[in-house]
Amino acid sequence: DAGVTQSPTHLIKTRGQQVTLRCSPKSGHDTVSWYQQALGQGPQFIFQYYEEEERQRGNFPDRFSGHQFPNYSSELNVNALLLGDSALYLCASSLVGGGYEQYFGPGTRLTVT
Amino acid sequence: QQQVKQSPQSLIVQKGGISIINCAYENTAFDYFPWYQQFPGKGPALLIAIRPDVSEKKEGRFTISFNKSAKQFSLHIMDSQPGDSATYFCAASRSGSARQLTFGSGTQLTVLP
């Protein structure tokens, strides 16, 4: 049973650039949530996708956008990168109606220089 | 009201000892309280979770104690082992918010051999 997978593992970008991160949910799951984890802090909720639509959004600017595909995989896009966007980006999957558990992937480490 | 406060920030325990991490919340709408374990460079792994209709839940060496009136919950790790050395995060979620997780700031646990 495949767990949550994310790609790439690491990424280095320059200020002002755009980045796309990818996530495949755990087998059988239909919902994907994205979190940002700054160094030494707890993860912060960015948004959640279900049925290919953004279902809920945290306190993040519009530079952060996403997409969910019919196979439930998801992308996180960040435009106009800032130094402060450097963080570990985590994807978590869950199943609507299947309980409250969210399972996290290994994350993508984004460094903005 | 969305905050979850976690303490201590760091904890050092001898092998075989009991590790105790505490969390407090303000939002009484929270109704699901998971604990996650995170190793360096990895995503958070779900350890154990509790709903407010019970005061304690035990899974192996891990126990959650929940005090609804005090709006506090804690993680107890019995017979702590060096392999338990990691960062532990408490979290909370509620219905009507897509079950987004609000995390504590984390506790770095070191178990000495």
mmCIF file of C-alpha atoms in Angstrom:
data_model
loop_
_atom_site.group_PDB
_atom_site.id
_atom_site.type_symbol
_atom_site.label_atom_id
_atom_site.label_comp_id
_atom_site.label_asym_id
_atom_site.label_seq_id
_atom_site.Cartn_x
_atom_site.Cartn_y
_atom_site.Cartn_z
ATOM 1 C CA ASP A 1 0.000 0.000 0.000
ATOM 2 C CA ALA A 2 1.751 3.143 -1.247
ATOM 3 C CA GLY A 3 1.899 6.005 1.174
ATOM 4 C CA VAL A 4 1.898 9.707 0.323
ATOM 5 C CA THR A 5 4.590 10.606 -2.173
ATOM 6 C CA GLN A 6 5.985 14.021 -3.018
ATOM 7 C CA SER A 7 8.333 15.362 -5.656
ATOM 8 C CA PRO A 8 10.863 16.745 -5.924
ATOM 9 C CA THR A 9 12.696 16.075 -2.660
ATOM 10 C CA HIS A 10 14.708 19.257 -2.753
ATOM 11 C CA LEU A 11 14.479 22.404 -4.830
ATOM 12 C CA ILE A 12 16.525 25.587 -5.028
ATOM 13 C CA LYS A 13 14.970 28.659 -6.629
ATOM 14 C CA THR A 14 15.778 32.348 -6.968
ATOM 15 C CA ARG A 15 13.625 35.188 -5.647
ATOM 16 C CA GLY A 16 10.868 36.088 -8.082
ATOM 17 C CA GLN A 17 10.745 32.680 -9.718
ATOM 18 C CA GLN A 18 7.816 30.290 -9.731
ATOM 19 C CA VAL A 19 7.777 26.722 -8.411
ATOM 20 C CA THR A 20 5.485 23.694 -8.714
ATOM 21 C CA LEU A 21 5.448 20.900 -6.155
ATOM 22 C CA ARG A 22 3.659 17.609 -6.640
ATOM 23 C CA CYS A 23 1.868 15.149 -4.379
ATOM 24 C CA SER A 24 0.251 11.756 -4.800
ATOM 25 C CA PRO A 25 -2.090 10.790 -1.963
ATOM 26 C CA LYS A 26 -2.176 7.501 -0.104
ATOM 27 C CA SER A 27 -4.005 4.778 -1.998
ATOM 28 C CA GLY A 28 -7.753 5.089 -1.414
ATOM 29 C CA HIS A 29 -7.601 8.700 -0.257
ATOM 30 C CA ASP A 30 -9.418 11.495 -2.094
ATOM 31 C CA THR A 31 -8.370 14.665 -0.265
ATOM 32 C CA VAL A 32 -5.060 16.483 -0.287
ATOM 33 C CA SER A 33 -3.977 19.207 2.129
ATOM 34 C CA TRP A 34 -0.817 21.279 1.836
ATOM 35 C CA TYR A 35 1.176 22.610 4.773
ATOM 36 C CA GLN A 36 4.229 24.838 5.062
ATOM 37 C CA GLN A 37 6.748 24.047 7.797
ATOM 38 C CA ALA A 38 9.381 26.678 8.507
ATOM 39 C CA LEU A 39 12.543 25.534 10.243
ATOM 40 C CA GLY A 40 11.923 24.809 13.914
ATOM 41 C CA GLN A 41 8.172 25.381 13.709
ATOM 42 C CA GLY A 42 5.007 23.358 13.390
ATOM 43 C CA PRO A 43 3.334 22.952 9.997
ATOM 44 C CA GLN A 44 0.954 25.714 8.883
ATOM 45 C CA PHE A 45 -2.122 24.880 6.795
ATOM 46 C CA ILE A 46 -2.063 26.343 3.285
ATOM 47 C CA PHE A 47 -5.156 24.832 1.637
ATOM 48 C CA GLN A 48 -7.060 21.637 0.969
ATOM 49 C CA TYR A 49 -8.324 20.139 -2.273
ATOM 50 C CA TYR A 50 -11.260 17.782 -2.648
ATOM 51 C CA GLU A 51 -13.138 16.876 -5.811
ATOM 52 C CA GLU A 52 -10.693 19.006 -7.782
ATOM 53 C CA GLU A 53 -11.677 22.185 -5.935
ATOM 54 C CA GLU A 54 -10.116 24.240 -3.170
ATOM 55 C CA ARG A 55 -12.193 23.388 -0.138
ATOM 56 C CA GLN A 56 -10.520 25.464 2.556
ATOM 57 C CA ARG A 57 -7.687 27.961 2.641
ATOM 58 C CA GLY A 58 -5.383 29.082 5.413
ATOM 59 C CA ASN A 59 -3.792 32.479 5.879
ATOM 60 C CA PHE A 60 -1.568 32.446 2.810
ATOM 61 C CA PRO A 61 -1.439 34.988 -0.037
ATOM 62 C CA ASP A 62 -2.763 34.396 -3.537
ATOM 63 C CA ARG A 63 0.788 33.678 -4.685
ATOM 64 C CA PHE A 64 0.067 30.211 -3.368
ATOM 65 C CA SER A 65 -2.274 28.265 -5.620
ATOM 66 C CA GLY A 66 -3.049 24.653 -6.248
ATOM 67 C CA HIS A 67 -4.736 22.088 -8.340
ATOM 68 C CA GLN A 68 -6.136 18.605 -7.917
ATOM 69 C CA PHE A 69 -6.355 16.144 -10.775
ATOM 70 C CA PRO A 70 -9.009 13.470 -11.440
ATOM 71 C CA ASN A 71 -6.648 10.808 -10.013
ATOM 72 C CA TYR A 72 -6.594 12.816 -6.733
ATOM 73 C CA SER A 73 -2.958 13.890 -7.105
ATOM 74 C CA SER A 74 -2.257 17.534 -6.469
ATOM 75 C CA GLU A 75 0.113 20.380 -7.267
ATOM 76 C CA LEU A 76 1.131 23.374 -5.209
ATOM 77 C CA ASN A 77 2.268 26.434 -7.152
ATOM 78 C CA VAL A 78 4.040 29.397 -5.636
ATOM 79 C CA ASN A 79 4.617 32.519 -7.734
ATOM 80 C CA ALA A 80 6.979 35.445 -7.187
ATOM 81 C CA LEU A 81 9.043 33.544 -4.640
ATOM 82 C CA LEU A 82 10.283 35.380 -1.564
ATOM 83 C CA LEU A 83 13.157 34.433 0.720
ATOM 84 C CA GLY A 84 10.551 33.761 3.403
ATOM 85 C CA ASP A 85 9.006 31.020 1.286
ATOM 86 C CA SER A 86 11.983 28.801 2.112
ATOM 87 C CA ALA A 87 10.490 25.900 4.042
ATOM 88 C CA LEU A 88 9.527 22.238 4.003
ATOM 89 C CA TYR A 89 6.283 21.841 2.057
ATOM 90 C CA LEU A 90 4.211 18.929 3.242
ATOM 91 C CA CYS A 91 1.341 17.188 1.587
ATOM 92 C CA ALA A 92 -1.179 15.259 3.669
ATOM 93 C CA SER A 93 -3.866 12.950 2.392
ATOM 94 C CA SER A 94 -7.142 11.878 3.919
ATOM 95 C CA LEU A 95 -10.474 10.356 3.009
ATOM 96 C CA VAL A 96 -13.712 12.290 3.296
ATOM 97 C CA GLY A 97 -16.022 10.254 5.504
ATOM 98 C CA GLY A 98 -13.213 7.902 6.400
ATOM 99 C CA GLY A 99 -12.146 9.410 9.686
ATOM 100 C CA TYR A 100 -10.140 12.426 10.698
ATOM 101 C CA GLU A 101 -6.663 11.012 10.147
ATOM 102 C CA GLN A 102 -4.263 12.862 7.867
ATOM 103 C CA TYR A 103 -1.126 11.131 6.632
ATOM 104 C CA PHE A 104 1.860 13.181 5.584
ATOM 105 C CA GLY A 105 4.371 12.696 2.825
ATOM 106 C CA PRO A 106 8.122 13.220 3.234
ATOM 107 C CA GLY A 107 7.917 16.813 2.066
ATOM 108 C CA THR A 108 9.724 18.969 -0.454
ATOM 109 C CA ARG A 109 12.502 21.189 0.899
ATOM 110 C CA LEU A 110 12.343 24.513 -0.956
ATOM 111 C CA THR A 111 15.230 26.941 -0.646
ATOM 112 C CA VAL A 112 14.833 30.424 -2.108
ATOM 113 C CA THR A 113 18.059 32.373 -2.646
ATOM 114 C CA GLN B 1 -8.593 30.978 19.337
ATOM 115 C CA GLN B 2 -6.931 28.793 16.753
ATOM 116 C CA GLN B 3 -3.707 28.410 18.726
ATOM 117 C CA VAL B 4 -2.402 25.249 20.275
ATOM 118 C CA LYS B 5 0.312 25.865 22.844
ATOM 119 C CA GLN B 6 2.875 23.132 23.428
ATOM 120 C CA SER B 7 5.466 22.641 26.152
ATOM 121 C CA PRO B 8 8.256 22.025 26.840
ATOM 122 C CA GLN B 9 10.223 23.157 23.806
ATOM 123 C CA SER B 10 12.850 20.503 24.490
ATOM 124 C CA LEU B 11 13.034 17.486 26.763
ATOM 125 C CA ILE B 12 15.881 15.191 27.759
ATOM 126 C CA VAL B 13 15.012 11.829 29.301
ATOM 127 C CA GLN B 14 17.057 8.817 30.313
ATOM 128 C CA LYS B 15 16.434 5.502 28.588
ATOM 129 C CA GLY B 16 13.578 3.722 30.314
ATOM 130 C CA GLY B 17 12.111 6.924 31.698
ATOM 131 C CA ILE B 18 8.755 8.555 31.033
ATOM 132 C CA SER B 19 8.529 11.454 28.572
ATOM 133 C CA ILE B 20 5.631 13.857 29.060
ATOM 134 C CA ILE B 21 4.650 16.578 26.584
ATOM 135 C CA ASN B 22 1.784 18.949 27.215
ATOM 136 C CA CYS B 23 -0.560 20.937 24.994
ATOM 137 C CA ALA B 24 -3.311 23.449 25.672
ATOM 138 C CA TYR B 25 -5.950 24.845 23.366
ATOM 139 C CA GLU B 26 -8.479 27.677 23.448
ATOM 140 C CA ASN B 27 -11.006 26.813 20.769
ATOM 141 C CA THR B 28 -13.668 24.578 22.330
ATOM 142 C CA ALA B 29 -14.830 23.615 18.839
ATOM 143 C CA PHE B 30 -11.739 21.411 18.435
ATOM 144 C CA ASP B 31 -12.830 17.785 18.611
ATOM 145 C CA TYR B 32 -9.885 15.758 17.317
ATOM 146 C CA PHE B 33 -6.419 15.808 18.850
ATOM 147 C CA PRO B 34 -3.605 13.872 17.149
ATOM 148 C CA TRP B 35 0.069 13.616 17.986
ATOM 149 C CA TYR B 36 2.719 13.422 15.310
ATOM 150 C CA GLN B 37 6.348 12.273 15.454
ATOM 151 C CA GLN B 38 8.841 13.819 13.080
ATOM 152 C CA PHE B 39 12.422 12.761 12.426
ATOM 153 C CA PRO B 40 14.897 15.169 10.788
ATOM 154 C CA GLY B 41 14.286 15.485 7.059
ATOM 155 C CA LYS B 42 11.066 13.471 7.209
ATOM 156 C CA GLY B 43 7.375 14.261 7.210
ATOM 157 C CA PRO B 44 5.312 14.025 10.413
ATOM 158 C CA ALA B 45 4.028 10.516 11.184
ATOM 159 C CA LEU B 46 0.711 10.050 12.959
ATOM 160 C CA LEU B 47 1.346 8.416 16.353
ATOM 161 C CA ILE B 48 -1.911 8.408 18.229
ATOM 162 C CA ALA B 49 -5.072 10.537 18.389
ATOM 163 C CA ILE B 50 -7.974 11.117 20.747
ATOM 164 C CA ARG B 51 -11.512 12.490 20.636
ATOM 165 C CA PRO B 52 -12.871 14.476 23.605
ATOM 166 C CA ASP B 53 -15.409 11.803 24.561
ATOM 167 C CA VAL B 54 -12.650 9.804 26.276
ATOM 168 C CA SER B 55 -10.109 10.904 28.865
ATOM 169 C CA GLU B 56 -7.303 8.537 27.948
ATOM 170 C CA LYS B 57 -6.119 6.451 25.021
ATOM 171 C CA LYS B 58 -3.224 4.042 25.037
ATOM 172 C CA GLU B 59 -1.388 2.437 22.143
ATOM 173 C CA GLY B 60 1.676 0.469 23.132
ATOM 174 C CA ARG B 61 4.090 2.739 24.995
ATOM 175 C CA PHE B 62 2.186 5.889 23.947
ATOM 176 C CA THR B 63 -0.711 7.309 25.977
ATOM 177 C CA ILE B 64 -2.778 10.456 25.457
ATOM 178 C CA SER B 65 -4.404 11.989 28.513
ATOM 179 C CA PHE B 66 -7.205 14.453 27.793
ATOM 180 C CA ASN B 67 -8.744 17.000 30.188
ATOM 181 C CA LYS B 68 -11.712 18.634 28.484
ATOM 182 C CA SER B 69 -12.534 21.054 31.296
ATOM 183 C CA ALA B 70 -8.960 22.347 31.416
ATOM 184 C CA LYS B 71 -8.652 22.272 27.619
ATOM 185 C CA GLN B 72 -5.388 20.379 27.907
ATOM 186 C CA PHE B 73 -4.006 17.132 26.576
ATOM 187 C CA SER B 74 -0.694 15.403 26.966
ATOM 188 C CA LEU B 75 1.420 12.653 25.463
ATOM 189 C CA HIS B 76 3.140 10.159 27.726
ATOM 190 C CA ILE B 77 5.872 7.921 26.334
ATOM 191 C CA MET B 78 6.573 5.060 28.695
ATOM 192 C CA ASP B 79 9.918 3.225 28.775
ATOM 193 C CA SER B 80 11.438 5.864 26.487
ATOM 194 C CA GLN B 81 14.052 4.563 24.058
ATOM 195 C CA PRO B 82 16.858 6.315 22.122
ATOM 196 C CA GLY B 83 14.903 5.561 18.941
ATOM 197 C CA ASP B 84 12.111 7.790 20.276
ATOM 198 C CA SER B 85 14.412 10.800 19.929
ATOM 199 C CA ALA B 86 12.508 13.053 17.527
ATOM 200 C CA THR B 87 10.325 16.160 17.433
ATOM 201 C CA TYR B 88 6.776 15.668 18.623
ATOM 202 C CA PHE B 89 3.871 17.873 17.579
ATOM 203 C CA CYS B 90 0.410 18.041 19.050
ATOM 204 C CA ALA B 91 -2.383 19.213 16.795
ATOM 205 C CA ALA B 92 -6.109 19.843 16.794
ATOM 206 C CA SER B 93 -8.897 20.046 14.257
ATOM 207 C CA ARG B 94 -12.631 20.688 14.142
ATOM 208 C CA SER B 95 -15.518 20.059 11.811
ATOM 209 C CA GLY B 96 -16.500 22.804 9.374
ATOM 210 C CA SER B 97 -12.920 23.717 8.603
ATOM 211 C CA ALA B 98 -12.110 20.848 6.255
ATOM 212 C CA ARG B 99 -10.427 19.297 9.272
ATOM 213 C CA GLN B 100 -7.365 21.494 8.831
ATOM 214 C CA LEU B 101 -4.801 20.702 11.496
ATOM 215 C CA THR B 102 -3.589 23.431 13.849
ATOM 216 C CA PHE B 103 -0.203 22.397 15.197
ATOM 217 C CA GLY B 104 1.704 23.187 18.346
ATOM 218 C CA SER B 105 5.247 24.498 18.109
ATOM 219 C CA GLY B 106 6.870 21.125 18.728
ATOM 220 C CA THR B 107 8.948 19.424 21.414
ATOM 221 C CA GLN B 108 12.392 18.099 20.642
ATOM 222 C CA LEU B 109 12.817 14.895 22.657
ATOM 223 C CA THR B 110 16.236 13.406 23.320
ATOM 224 C CA VAL B 111 16.424 10.020 25.022
ATOM 225 C CA LEU B 112 19.868 9.322 26.428
ATOM 226 C CA PRO B 113 21.175 5.735 26.248
#
